[in-house]
Structure formats: structure tokens, C-alpha cells
XYZ file of C-alpha atoms in Angstrom:
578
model
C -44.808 14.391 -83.030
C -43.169 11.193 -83.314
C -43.972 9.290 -86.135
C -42.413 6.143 -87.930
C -42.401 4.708 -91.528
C -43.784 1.005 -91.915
C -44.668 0.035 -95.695
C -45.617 3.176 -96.730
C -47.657 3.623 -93.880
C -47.205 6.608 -91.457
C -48.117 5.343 -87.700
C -48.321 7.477 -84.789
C -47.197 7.024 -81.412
C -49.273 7.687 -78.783
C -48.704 11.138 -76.682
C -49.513 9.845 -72.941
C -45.947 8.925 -71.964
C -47.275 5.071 -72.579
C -45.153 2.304 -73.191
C -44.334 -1.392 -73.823
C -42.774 -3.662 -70.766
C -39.659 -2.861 -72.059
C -40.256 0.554 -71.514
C -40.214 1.390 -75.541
C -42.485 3.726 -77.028
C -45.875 2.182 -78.440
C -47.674 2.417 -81.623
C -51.044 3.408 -81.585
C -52.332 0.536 -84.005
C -50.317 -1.953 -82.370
C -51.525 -1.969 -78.688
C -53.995 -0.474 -76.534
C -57.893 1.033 -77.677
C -60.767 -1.903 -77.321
C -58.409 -4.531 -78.364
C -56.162 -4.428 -74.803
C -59.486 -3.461 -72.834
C -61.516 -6.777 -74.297
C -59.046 -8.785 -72.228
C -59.273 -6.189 -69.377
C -63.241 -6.533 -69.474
C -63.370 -10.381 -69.344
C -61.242 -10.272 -66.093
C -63.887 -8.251 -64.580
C -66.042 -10.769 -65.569
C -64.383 -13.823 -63.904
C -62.844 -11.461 -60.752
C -65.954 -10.348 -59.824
C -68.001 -13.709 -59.969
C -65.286 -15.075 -57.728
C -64.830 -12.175 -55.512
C -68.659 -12.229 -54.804
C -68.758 -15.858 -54.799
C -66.951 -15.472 -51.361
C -68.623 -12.485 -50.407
C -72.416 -12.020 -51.027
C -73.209 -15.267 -48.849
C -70.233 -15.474 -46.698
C -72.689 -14.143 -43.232
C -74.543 -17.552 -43.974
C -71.633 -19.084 -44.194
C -70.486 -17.669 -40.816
C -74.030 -18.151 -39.183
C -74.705 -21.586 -40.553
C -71.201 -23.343 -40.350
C -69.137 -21.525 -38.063
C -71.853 -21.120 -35.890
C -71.665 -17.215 -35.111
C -74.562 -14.652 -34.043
C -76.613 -11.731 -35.763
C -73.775 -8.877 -34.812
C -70.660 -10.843 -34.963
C -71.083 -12.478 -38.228
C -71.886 -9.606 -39.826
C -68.871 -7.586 -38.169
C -66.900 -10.701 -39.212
C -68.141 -9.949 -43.010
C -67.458 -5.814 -42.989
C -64.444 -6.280 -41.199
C -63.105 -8.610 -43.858
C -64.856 -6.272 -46.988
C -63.430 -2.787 -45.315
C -59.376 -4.770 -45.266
C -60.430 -6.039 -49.292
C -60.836 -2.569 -50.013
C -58.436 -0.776 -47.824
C -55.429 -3.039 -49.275
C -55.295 -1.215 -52.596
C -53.525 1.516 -51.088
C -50.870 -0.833 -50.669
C -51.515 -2.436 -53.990
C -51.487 1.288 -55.710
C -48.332 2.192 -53.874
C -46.336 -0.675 -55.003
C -47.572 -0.313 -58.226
C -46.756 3.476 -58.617
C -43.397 3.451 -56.777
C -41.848 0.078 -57.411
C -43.390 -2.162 -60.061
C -45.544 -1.006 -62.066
C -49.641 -1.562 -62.867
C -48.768 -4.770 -64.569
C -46.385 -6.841 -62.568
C -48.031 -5.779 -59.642
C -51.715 -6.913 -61.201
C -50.004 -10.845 -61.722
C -47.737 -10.828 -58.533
C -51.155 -10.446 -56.439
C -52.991 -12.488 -58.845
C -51.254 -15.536 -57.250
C -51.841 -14.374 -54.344
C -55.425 -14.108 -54.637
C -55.441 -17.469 -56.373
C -53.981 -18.973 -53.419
C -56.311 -17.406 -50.703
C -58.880 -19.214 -52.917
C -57.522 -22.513 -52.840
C -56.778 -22.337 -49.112
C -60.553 -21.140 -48.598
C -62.048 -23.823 -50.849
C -60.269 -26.504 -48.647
C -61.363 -25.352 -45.696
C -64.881 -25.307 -46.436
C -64.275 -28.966 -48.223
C -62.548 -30.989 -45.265
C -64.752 -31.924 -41.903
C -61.853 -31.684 -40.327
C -61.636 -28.044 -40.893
C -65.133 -26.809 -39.425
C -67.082 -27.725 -36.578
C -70.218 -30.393 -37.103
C -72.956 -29.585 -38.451
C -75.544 -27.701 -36.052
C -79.501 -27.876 -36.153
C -80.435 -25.324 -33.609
C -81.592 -22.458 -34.443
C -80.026 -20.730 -31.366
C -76.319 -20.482 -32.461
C -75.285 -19.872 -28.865
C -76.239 -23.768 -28.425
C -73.954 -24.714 -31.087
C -70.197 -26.187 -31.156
C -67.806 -23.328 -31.932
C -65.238 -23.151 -34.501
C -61.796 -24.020 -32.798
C -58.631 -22.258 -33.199
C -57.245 -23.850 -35.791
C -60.532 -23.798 -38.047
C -60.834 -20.039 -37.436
C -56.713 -19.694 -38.450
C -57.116 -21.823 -41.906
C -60.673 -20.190 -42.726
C -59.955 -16.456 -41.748
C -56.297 -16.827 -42.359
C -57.198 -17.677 -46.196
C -60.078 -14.660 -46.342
C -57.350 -12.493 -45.720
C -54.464 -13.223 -48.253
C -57.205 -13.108 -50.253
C -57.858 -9.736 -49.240
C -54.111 -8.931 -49.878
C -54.027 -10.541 -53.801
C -57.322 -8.154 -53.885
C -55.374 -5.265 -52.671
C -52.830 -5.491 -55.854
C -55.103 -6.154 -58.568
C -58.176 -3.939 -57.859
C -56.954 -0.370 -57.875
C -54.337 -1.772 -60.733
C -56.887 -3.747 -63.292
C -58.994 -0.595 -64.118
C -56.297 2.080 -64.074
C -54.569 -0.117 -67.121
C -57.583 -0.263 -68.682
C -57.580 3.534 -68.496
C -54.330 4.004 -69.604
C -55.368 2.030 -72.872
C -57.176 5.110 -74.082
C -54.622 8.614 -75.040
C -56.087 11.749 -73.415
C -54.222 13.694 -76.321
C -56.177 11.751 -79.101
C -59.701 12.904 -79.375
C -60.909 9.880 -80.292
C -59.201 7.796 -77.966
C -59.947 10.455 -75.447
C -64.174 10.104 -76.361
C -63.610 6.194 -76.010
C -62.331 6.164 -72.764
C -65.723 8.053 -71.428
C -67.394 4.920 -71.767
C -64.340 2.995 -71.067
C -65.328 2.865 -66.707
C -69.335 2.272 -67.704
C -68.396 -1.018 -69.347
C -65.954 -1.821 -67.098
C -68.424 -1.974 -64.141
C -71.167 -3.336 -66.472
C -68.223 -5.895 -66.809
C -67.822 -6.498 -63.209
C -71.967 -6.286 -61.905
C -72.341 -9.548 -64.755
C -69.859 -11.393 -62.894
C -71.160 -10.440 -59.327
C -74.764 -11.517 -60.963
C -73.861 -14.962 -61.698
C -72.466 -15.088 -58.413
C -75.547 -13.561 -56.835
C -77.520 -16.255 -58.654
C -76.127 -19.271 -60.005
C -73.224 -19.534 -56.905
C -75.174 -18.738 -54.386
C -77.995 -21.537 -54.953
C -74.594 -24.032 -55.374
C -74.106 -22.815 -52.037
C -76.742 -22.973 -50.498
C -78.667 -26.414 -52.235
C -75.486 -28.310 -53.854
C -72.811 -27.332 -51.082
C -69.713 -25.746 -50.104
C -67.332 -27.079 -51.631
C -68.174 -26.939 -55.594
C -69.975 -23.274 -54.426
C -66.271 -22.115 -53.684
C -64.374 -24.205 -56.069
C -65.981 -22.711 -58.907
C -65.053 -19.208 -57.636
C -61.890 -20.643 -57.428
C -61.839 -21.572 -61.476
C -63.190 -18.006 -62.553
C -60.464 -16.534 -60.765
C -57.609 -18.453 -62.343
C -59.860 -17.829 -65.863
C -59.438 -14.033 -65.027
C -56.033 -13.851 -64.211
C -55.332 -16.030 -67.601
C -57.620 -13.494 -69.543
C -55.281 -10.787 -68.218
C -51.862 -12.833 -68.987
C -53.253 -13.494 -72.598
C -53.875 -10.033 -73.453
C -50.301 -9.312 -72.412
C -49.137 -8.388 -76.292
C -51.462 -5.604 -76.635
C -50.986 -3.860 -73.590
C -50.114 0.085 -73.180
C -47.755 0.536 -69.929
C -46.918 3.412 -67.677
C -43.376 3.557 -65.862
C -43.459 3.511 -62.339
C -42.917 7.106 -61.306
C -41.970 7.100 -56.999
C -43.973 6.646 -54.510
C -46.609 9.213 -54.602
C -46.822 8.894 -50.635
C -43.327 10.249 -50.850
C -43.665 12.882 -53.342
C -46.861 14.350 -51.236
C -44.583 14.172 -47.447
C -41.769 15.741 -49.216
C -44.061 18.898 -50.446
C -46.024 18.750 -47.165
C -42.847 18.934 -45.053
C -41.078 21.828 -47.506
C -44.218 23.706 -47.026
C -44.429 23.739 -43.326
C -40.749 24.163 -42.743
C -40.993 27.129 -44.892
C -44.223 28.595 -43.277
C -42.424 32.591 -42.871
C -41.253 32.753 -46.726
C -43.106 34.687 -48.679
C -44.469 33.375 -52.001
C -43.510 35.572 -54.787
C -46.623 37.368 -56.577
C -45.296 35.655 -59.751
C -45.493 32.245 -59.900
C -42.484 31.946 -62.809
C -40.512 32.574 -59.657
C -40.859 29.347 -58.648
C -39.144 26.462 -58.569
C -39.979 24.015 -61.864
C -37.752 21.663 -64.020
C -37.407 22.607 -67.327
C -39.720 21.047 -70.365
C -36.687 18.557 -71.101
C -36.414 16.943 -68.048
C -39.987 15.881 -68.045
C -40.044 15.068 -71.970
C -36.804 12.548 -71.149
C -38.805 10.854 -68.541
C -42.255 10.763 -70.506
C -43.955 13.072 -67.837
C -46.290 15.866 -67.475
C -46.011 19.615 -66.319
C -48.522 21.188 -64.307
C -48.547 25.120 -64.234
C -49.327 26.693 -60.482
C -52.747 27.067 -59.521
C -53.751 29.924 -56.870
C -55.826 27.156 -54.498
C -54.200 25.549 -51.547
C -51.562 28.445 -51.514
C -49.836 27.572 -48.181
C -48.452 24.857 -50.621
C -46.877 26.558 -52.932
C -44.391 27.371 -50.315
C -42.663 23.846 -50.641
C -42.007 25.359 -54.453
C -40.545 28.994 -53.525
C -36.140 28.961 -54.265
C -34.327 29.941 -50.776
C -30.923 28.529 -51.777
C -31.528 25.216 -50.659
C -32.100 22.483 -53.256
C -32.938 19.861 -50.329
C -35.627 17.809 -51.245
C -37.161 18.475 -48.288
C -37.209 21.735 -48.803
C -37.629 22.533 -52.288
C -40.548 20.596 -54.782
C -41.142 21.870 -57.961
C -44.265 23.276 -58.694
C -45.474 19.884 -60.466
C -45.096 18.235 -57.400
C -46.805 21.326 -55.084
C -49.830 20.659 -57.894
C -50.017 16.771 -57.667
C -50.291 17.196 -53.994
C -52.416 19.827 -54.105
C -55.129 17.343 -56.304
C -55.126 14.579 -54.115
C -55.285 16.677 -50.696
C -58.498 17.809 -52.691
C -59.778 15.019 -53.251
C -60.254 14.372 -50.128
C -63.490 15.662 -49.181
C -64.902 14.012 -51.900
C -63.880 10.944 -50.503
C -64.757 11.241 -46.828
C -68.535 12.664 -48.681
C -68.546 8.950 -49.864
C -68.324 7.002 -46.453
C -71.128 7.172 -45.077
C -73.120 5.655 -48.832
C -70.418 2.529 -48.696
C -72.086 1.851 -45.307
C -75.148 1.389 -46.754
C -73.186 -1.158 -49.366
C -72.345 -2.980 -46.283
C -75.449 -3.824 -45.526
C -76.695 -5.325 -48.482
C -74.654 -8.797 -47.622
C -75.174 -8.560 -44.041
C -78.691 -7.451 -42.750
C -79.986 -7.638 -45.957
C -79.577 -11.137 -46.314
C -80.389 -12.087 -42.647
C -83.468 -10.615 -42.972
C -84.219 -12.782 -45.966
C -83.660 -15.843 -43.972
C -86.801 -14.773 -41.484
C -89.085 -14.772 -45.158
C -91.151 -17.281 -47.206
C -88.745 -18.340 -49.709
C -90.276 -21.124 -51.810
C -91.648 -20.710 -55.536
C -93.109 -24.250 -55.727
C -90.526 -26.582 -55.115
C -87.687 -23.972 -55.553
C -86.210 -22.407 -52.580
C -84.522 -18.945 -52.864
C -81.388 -18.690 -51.555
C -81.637 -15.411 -49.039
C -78.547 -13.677 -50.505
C -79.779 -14.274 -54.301
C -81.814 -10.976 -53.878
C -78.738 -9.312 -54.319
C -78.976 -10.285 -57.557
C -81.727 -8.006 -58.522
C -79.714 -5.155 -57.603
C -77.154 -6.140 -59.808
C -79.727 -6.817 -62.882
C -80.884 -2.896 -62.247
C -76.926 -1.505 -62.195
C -76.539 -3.638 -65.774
C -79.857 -1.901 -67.498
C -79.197 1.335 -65.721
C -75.579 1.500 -66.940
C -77.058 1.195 -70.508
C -80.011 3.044 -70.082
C -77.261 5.922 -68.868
C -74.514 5.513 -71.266
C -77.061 5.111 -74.689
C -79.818 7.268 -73.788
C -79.233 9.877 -70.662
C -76.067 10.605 -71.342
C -76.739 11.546 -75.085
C -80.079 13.523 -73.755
C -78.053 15.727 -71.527
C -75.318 16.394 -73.893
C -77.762 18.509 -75.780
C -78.430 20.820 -72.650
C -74.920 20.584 -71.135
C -72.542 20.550 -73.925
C -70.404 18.006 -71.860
C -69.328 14.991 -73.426
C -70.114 12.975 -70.222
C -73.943 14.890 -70.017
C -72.959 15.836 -66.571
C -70.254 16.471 -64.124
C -68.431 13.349 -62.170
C -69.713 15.484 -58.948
C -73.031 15.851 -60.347
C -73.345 12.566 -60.930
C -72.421 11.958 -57.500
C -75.096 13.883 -56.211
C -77.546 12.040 -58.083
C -76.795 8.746 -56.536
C -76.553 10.021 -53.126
C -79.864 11.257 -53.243
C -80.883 7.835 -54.622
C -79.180 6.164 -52.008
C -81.429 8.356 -49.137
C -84.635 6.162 -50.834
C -83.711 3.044 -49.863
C -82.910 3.496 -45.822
C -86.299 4.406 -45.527
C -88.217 2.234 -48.281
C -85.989 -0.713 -45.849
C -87.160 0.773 -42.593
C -90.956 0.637 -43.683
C -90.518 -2.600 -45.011
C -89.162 -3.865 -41.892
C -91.953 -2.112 -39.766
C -94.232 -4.081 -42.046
C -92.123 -7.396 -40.991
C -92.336 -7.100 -37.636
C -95.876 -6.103 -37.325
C -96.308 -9.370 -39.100
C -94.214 -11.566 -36.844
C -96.480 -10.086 -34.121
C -99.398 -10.756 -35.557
C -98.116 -14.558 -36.569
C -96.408 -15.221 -32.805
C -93.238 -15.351 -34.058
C -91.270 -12.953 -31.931
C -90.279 -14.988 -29.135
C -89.280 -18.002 -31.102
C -87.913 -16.437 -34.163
C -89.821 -18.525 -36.538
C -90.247 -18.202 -40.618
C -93.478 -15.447 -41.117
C -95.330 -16.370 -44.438
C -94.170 -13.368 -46.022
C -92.739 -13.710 -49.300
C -88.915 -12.843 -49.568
C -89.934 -10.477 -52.466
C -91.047 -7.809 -50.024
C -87.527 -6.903 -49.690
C -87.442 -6.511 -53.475
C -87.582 -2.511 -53.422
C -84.663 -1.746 -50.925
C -82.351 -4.027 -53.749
C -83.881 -2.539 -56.979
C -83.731 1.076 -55.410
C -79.675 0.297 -54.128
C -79.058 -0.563 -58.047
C -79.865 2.495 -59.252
C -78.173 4.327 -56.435
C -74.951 2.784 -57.322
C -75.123 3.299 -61.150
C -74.608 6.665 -60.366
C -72.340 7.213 -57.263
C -69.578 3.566 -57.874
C -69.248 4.313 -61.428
C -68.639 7.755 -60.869
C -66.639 7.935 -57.710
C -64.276 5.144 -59.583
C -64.355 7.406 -62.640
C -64.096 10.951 -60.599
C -60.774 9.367 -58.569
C -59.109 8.004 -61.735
C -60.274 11.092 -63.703
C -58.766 13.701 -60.796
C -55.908 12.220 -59.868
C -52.118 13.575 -61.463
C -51.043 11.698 -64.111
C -48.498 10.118 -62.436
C -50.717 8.912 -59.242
C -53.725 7.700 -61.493
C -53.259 4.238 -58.834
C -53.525 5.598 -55.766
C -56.897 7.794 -57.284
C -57.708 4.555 -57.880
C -57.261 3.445 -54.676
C -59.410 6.231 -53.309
C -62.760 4.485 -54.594
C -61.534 1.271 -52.515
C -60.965 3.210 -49.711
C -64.290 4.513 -49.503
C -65.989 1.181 -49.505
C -63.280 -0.192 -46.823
C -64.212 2.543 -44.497
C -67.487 2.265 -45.102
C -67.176 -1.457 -44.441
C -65.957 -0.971 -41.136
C -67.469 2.219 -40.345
C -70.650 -0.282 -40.666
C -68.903 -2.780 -38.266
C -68.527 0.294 -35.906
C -71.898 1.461 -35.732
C -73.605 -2.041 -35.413
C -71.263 -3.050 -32.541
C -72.603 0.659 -31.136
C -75.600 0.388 -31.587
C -76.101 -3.026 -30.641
C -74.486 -2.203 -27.245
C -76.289 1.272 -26.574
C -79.783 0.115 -27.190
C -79.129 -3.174 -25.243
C -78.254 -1.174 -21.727
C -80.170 -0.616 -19.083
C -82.491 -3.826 -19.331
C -83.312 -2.879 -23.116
C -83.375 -5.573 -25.263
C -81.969 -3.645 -28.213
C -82.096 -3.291 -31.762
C -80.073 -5.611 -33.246
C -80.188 -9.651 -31.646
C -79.788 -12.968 -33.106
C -83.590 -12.853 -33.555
C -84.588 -10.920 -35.974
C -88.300 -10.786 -34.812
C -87.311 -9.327 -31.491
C -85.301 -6.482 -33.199
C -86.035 -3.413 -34.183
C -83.924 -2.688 -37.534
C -86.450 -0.472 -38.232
C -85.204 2.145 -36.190
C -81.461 1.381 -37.491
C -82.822 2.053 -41.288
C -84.311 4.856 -40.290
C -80.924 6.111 -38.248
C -79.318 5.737 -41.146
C -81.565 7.685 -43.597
C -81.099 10.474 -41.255
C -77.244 10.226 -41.403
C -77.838 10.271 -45.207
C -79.115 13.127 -44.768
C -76.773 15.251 -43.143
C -73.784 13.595 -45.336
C -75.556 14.741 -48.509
C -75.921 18.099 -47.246
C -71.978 17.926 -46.521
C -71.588 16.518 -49.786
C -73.271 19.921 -51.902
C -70.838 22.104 -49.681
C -68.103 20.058 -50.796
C -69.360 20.502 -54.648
C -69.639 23.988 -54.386
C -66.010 24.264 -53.474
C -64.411 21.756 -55.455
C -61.336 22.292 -58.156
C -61.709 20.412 -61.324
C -57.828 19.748 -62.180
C -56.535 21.768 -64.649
C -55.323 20.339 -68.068
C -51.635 19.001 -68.623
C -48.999 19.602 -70.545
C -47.523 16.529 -72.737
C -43.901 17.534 -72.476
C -42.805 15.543 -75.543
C -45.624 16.624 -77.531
C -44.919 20.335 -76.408
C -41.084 20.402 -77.172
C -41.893 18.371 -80.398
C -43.965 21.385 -81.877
């Protein structure tokens, strides 16, 4: 074990390969632990209240200023959420093969920060958006020309990109703050990812609050600038903590690593693998210790793999990986299941700043003189994720550590399972409630003209509480699981993984709105889904849904019963140094 004498004092390095951003080893007491993460934690903070600044009322936005309908606003919206979240697997690849965590983080800080800007001008300048529209019927309204569209979508989407580089890259630092071969360190970092999305639902709930009112009562223009300002405070908070920082050195692309294993494999389809897996092909412990890496010993699943690994003479990388590399593969490629398991839930996501909120619109929303914004309900679902996450981490947590003997009271998976059993509850506590809604515009004459029923907004109250406690369970632990499984060396794509879900999700949603819309509107049916709430029947799409919860959670438990926790690494430096 390394060690150094300072004073007197004996200070250990840390074991994880970490290191400074000049690529020297790192001192334990000097960077990384709580210290590093405090800056990491305010980011989420500031990221988060301007991501979902933009976000949780942009369909208003889209309905109310750019003059767009029921199904293509809200494709508009999922379209634009499934690229924020599909970018970080460019944003983890960059990171992991050229760059690094860090660099990457601040190169697509700016930007992100730019997106912003552009997007708070064009909601700022008249000249920028079509006038102002009264009727109710959007299809009577001015449309947005070309170039309004280009500024105001073409500055969503470099958003998107700066997104793409800081999301999967922002949380796997804060990870790597913590040493897996300190047990301390290694306890600390279990409640590391809790905090971290405690950290990032406070920010979204002073957006789902506070912005959204600016928005909606104040205007525009200070309801994106400020957005604008928390992001340039996050991205500060991030460049500030830059002293204390633990690093990890870009190690290849791990697309590259996986093709070249992939490839090997097939190409060597008729060779035997030998019964002993010693026979394989592995770098000694000295080649990983001089690059700060890990080893990973063969494992008997996904054997056809283990091909790329067996000696034939050639030492072509595309034919011959070592067996670390067969094993890296191996844990992503199983991943993968766990992943897809997770689509159909981020649909559900989708809908909570979509439908959600444009069924809001069609409710009473006065308290006295006070007038609820429509997508401030979100709010309440972010309120339930904050007490849930400490109702989980200080009380169930500690309760099931006495039956389970596992420091994290139950499995990632398990955990998993939990919330996507939650996550059935609200599809069909949101279909009754919207059977109730309807009945009511009936009853009130309000189908034909789409007027306001005198129903209070809180009706929808349930659906957002019950999608809270759904998500305390499933986001934190899929982002956990996906960090947690993923090779040492890939930890940013695993990242990425999480992202991906919700991006498919996202436009999985777009995909089966535009579907359904058209299917149930054929044949002289006046379908599910219109501009008009009242005439619309998203009763029957809740309940569609609930049933495709169904059936995914069933997939889901066949996936958990055949899933490979990763085995434990090797510290090569640590190994050779005993």
C-alpha cells in the first residue's frame, strides 16, 4: 500500500486507480469523501431547477405561445426529453474514451449555458414568436413561422446536447469520490446516489413551484432567465470545487472495447474454449497496476464470449481480448434487460409534463385569489420523492438491514421491483380519476365546448403523490444499479444507461400517443386523444397503460431471476503491493 510521510503523519492513498487532473496519485485527506460531493450536490441543486424550469411547463408553453394542439405539443415535449436523455451516450463516450468525466462535465456546461441564453431570448423578443392568441381553438391561431420554430427548437436542442455531457458525467464523479476498497468510504457512498437525487428533486421542486407560477403569472422571460442564472450558479459550484476533486483517466472507448470482443468472438465461433480458464488470454497483474486498472477473473455466463479471449496464434485485436475485456462486455450486454425492463415505467414519466398537466388546465384552479399554475402539481410529486428518500435511507433501509444483512436493506433489483409495482397504482388511480372528469364535464355541458368543469385541480393530487413514491424506488435505483454494475472502467456509459431509459421512454411515449391518437380516430371515431380534453377518452389510454405495466413487470421478475450480480475486482496495485 502506498503510503507517504507528511509531519509525522502517515496518509494513505486511495486504492481505486483515482487521481488528480494531472493524473498524480491522490491523498485520501486531501480530496474526495463529502468535501468534493458538497460541491457535486449543490450543482444538482441549480441543474435541476433549470433543467425543469424548461421542462415541466414547456407543453403550455407550446400550446399557449406557439400555438400547437393536444398530440403535437406533447410529442414536441417527449421528443425533446427522449434526445435530453439519449445524448449522454454521447456525453459518456467522450468522457470515457477521450476526455475524461471532468473536462467533458465543463466543455458541455457551456454548451448548456448557451442553449439557455438562446432560449431565454426567444421567449423575450416579439419578434421571435407569433402574437398573442385568445382562442381557445389553437387551430384558429397564427402559427409559429420558420424562423421562430429554428431559434426556439434550435436552442431546446443544444441544450439537449450540453445535457448530454454533464448528466451521465456529474453523478459518476460524485461516485468516484467514494474508494470501494475503503470500508468506510465504501459505506458512504451507499447513501452517496440517495442524496444526490434528494439533491436534484429540491431543485426540480422550486422549479415545479416557484418557476412555474413566474411563468405562468409574471411571464416568460424572467420564468426562463432565472433558469438561466441557476444554471451558470451550477456550473460555478462545480468549477469551485475543482481542488478537491478525485479523477479517473480516460480508459478507450468502451463502444470499442465491447465491438472488438463481439467481433473476436464471432469470428472465432468453431474454437473450442479450453475447460480451464487460466488458458486464456489475460495481461499480467503489472500491466494493469502501471495503468491504475482492474482485473476481472472469467465468469462461466455468456460463454460464447469467452471465445474472443481463447490464444490461436493471432494477437490481432480483433481477434484476441483478454479476459478483462470478454468480462466488461459480458456486464454491460447484461445489463441490458434490465434496461429495456425500465422503458416502458419512463413512459409513464412522460406523461407527468404532458397529459398530466393538460388535464390540469380543464380544472378549477383558484384558492381565493391565487391561481394554480397546471404544471405546479408536479410539485407534489417531487415533495413525496424528498420525504420518501429520507423516510428510505433513515428508517427502511436500517429496518431491513436487520432481516437482510445487506448494507443497502435490499437488492438494487429488488428495489426495482418495488417501484414498478408502485408505478402499476397510478395508471389506474389516473384512469378512474379521469372517468370521474369526464362524467363531470357531461354532467356540466362541457364536452362540446371544452370549457373549465368546477372541479378542483386537487383531484389529480393522487396520480402525482402515488408517481413520487414510485420513483423513490425505481430512478434512484436504476441510476444506482447502472453505476453500481457497470466495469470499472465504463462506470459513464452505466451511467448513461439510466438516461437512456428515460429517452426511450420519452419517445416510446411520443410513439404510442401519435398511435393511438390515429387508430382510435379511424373509421369516423372521434378518438381518444383531441385538443379537447372533454371529448377524449384518456381514460381508456390510463387504463392501456396499466395493462402494459403489467405485462412489463411480469418481464421484469424473469429478468431478476436470471440476473448476474458482477463479481468483485481486483485492485491491481493494491494486489502486487501485498
Amino acid at each position: 500500500m502506498a503510503k507517504e510521510e507528511e509531519g509525522g503523519v502517515e496518509n494513505n492513498y486511495t486504492k481505486d486507480g483515482t487521481v488528480d487532473l494531472k493524473g498524480n496519485p491522490v491523498l485520501r485527506s486531501k480530496r474526495g469523501g463529502w468535501r468534493a460531493c458538497s460541491f457535486i450536490v449543490v450543482n444538482g441543486v441549480f441543474e435541476r431547477m433549470a433543467y425543469y424550469g424548461i421542462a415541466s411547463n414547456l407543453v403550455l408553453y407550446l400550446t399557449k405561445k406557439l400555438n400547437e394542439g393536444t398530440v403535437q405539443s406533447a410529442n414536441n415535449v417527449t421528443n425533446w426529453v427522449g434526445t435530453v436523455w439519449m445524448a449522454p451516450i454521447l456525453g459518456a463516450y467522450v468522457a470515457d474514451a477521450l476526455l475524461g468525466r471532468y473536462w467533458t462535465f465543463v466543455i458541455s456546461g457551456i454548451i448548456y449555458l448557451s442553449g439557455m441564453s438562446v432560449l431565454t431570448l426567444s421567449v423575450s423578443q416579439p419578434t421571435l414568436k407569433p402574437p398573442t392568441c385568445q382562442d381557445a381553438n389553437t387551430e384558429n391561431c397564427q402559427k409559429a413561422s420558420t424562423l421562430q420554430l429554428a431559434v426556439f427548437f434550435g436552442a431546446l436542442y443544444t441544450l439537449a446536447i450540453g445535457i448530454g455531457g454533464t448528466k451521465p458525467n456529474i453523478s459518476t464523479v460524485g461516485g468516484d469520490q467514494f474508494d470501494n476498497f475503503d470500508s468506510k468510504e465504501k459505506d458512504q457512498k451507499l447513501s452517496f446516489f440517495n442524496w444526490w437525487m434528494f439533491s436534484n428533486f429540491f431543485g426540480s421542486l422550486f422549479a415545479n413551484t416557484v418557476l412555474i407560477y413566474i411563468q405562468d403569472n409574471v411571464g416568460w422571460s424572467l420564468g426562463y432567465g432565472l433558469p438561466t442564472l441557476a444554471l451558470l450558479i451550477s456550473i460555478t459550484s462545480i468549477l469551485a470545487g475543482t481542488p478537491f476533486y478525485r479523477h479517473r483517466v480516460p480508459s478507450g472507448s468502451p463502444f470499442t472495447k465491447m465491438t472488438l470482443v463481439i467481433v473476436g468472438a464471432i469470428r472465432k465461433w468453431k474454437v473450442p474454449i479450453p475447460t480451464d480458464p487460466e488458458e486464456l488470454h489475460e495481461l499480467d497483474l503489472e500491466d494493469y497496476a502501471r495503468k491504475g486498472k482492474f482485473r476481472i477473473d472469467s465468469t462461466p455466463g455468456l460463454r460464447f464470449l469467452n471465445k474472443a479471449a481463447v490464444k490461436t496464434g493471432s494477437s490481432d485485436a480483433w481477434m484476441l481480448s483478454s479476459v478483462t475485456h470478454v468480462e466488461e462486455t459480458k456486464q454491460m450486454l447484461r445489463m441490458i434487460p434490465v434496461l429495456i425492463a425500465t422503458f416502458v415505467p419512463s413512459t409513464m414519466i412522460a406523461q407527468i409534463n404532458t397529459l398530466f398537466v393538460k388535464q390540469g388546465t380543464t380544472l378549477d384552479r383558484n384558492i381565493g385569489s391565487f391561481k394554480i399554475p397546471p404544471a405546479s402539481l408536479s410539485g407534489f410529486e417531487t415533495i413525496t420523492m424528498l420525504i420518501s428518500i429520507v423516510l428510505y435511507d433513515r428508517f427502511f433501509v436500517r429496518i431491513m438491514q436487520k432481516w437482510t444483512n445487506n448494507p443497502r436493506g435490499v437488492t438494487l433489483l429488488q428495489r426495482m421491483g418495488i417501484g414498478l409495482i408502485f408505478h402499476i397504482i397510478p395508471m389506474v388511480i389516473a384512469s378512474l380519476i379521469e372517468m370521474y372528469r369526464l362524467k363531470s364535464a357531461k354532467e356540466f355541458g362541457l364536452v362540446e365546448n371544452g370549457g373549465q368543469i368546477p372541479l378542483t385541480i386537487f383531484i389529480l393530487l393522487p396520480q402525482f403523490v402515488l408517481m413520487g413514491v414510485a420513483d423513490m424506488f425505481l430512478e434512484v435505483a436504476k441510476l444506482e444499479f447502472f453505476y453500481d454494475q457497470a466495469p470499472e472502467s465504463m462506470k459513464s456509459l452505466g451511467s448513461s444507461y439510466a438516461s437512456t431509459s428515460l429517452g426511450i421512454g420519452n419517445f416510446l411515449s411520443s410513439f404510442l400517443l401519435s398511435t393511438v391518437s390515429d387508430l382510435t380516430s379511424r373509421n369516423g371515431h372521434q378518438g381518444w386523444i383531441l385538443n379537447n380534453l372533454n371529448a377524449s377518452h384518456l381514460d381508456y389510454y390510463y387504463a392501456f397503460f396499466a395493462i402494459l405495466y403489467f405485462f412489463n413487470f411480469i418481464f421484469f421478475l424473469v429478468v431478476l431471476k436470471f440476473y448476474v450480480y458482477k463479481a468483485e475486482v481486483s485492485n491491481s496495485v493494491e494486489v502486487l503491493a501485498e
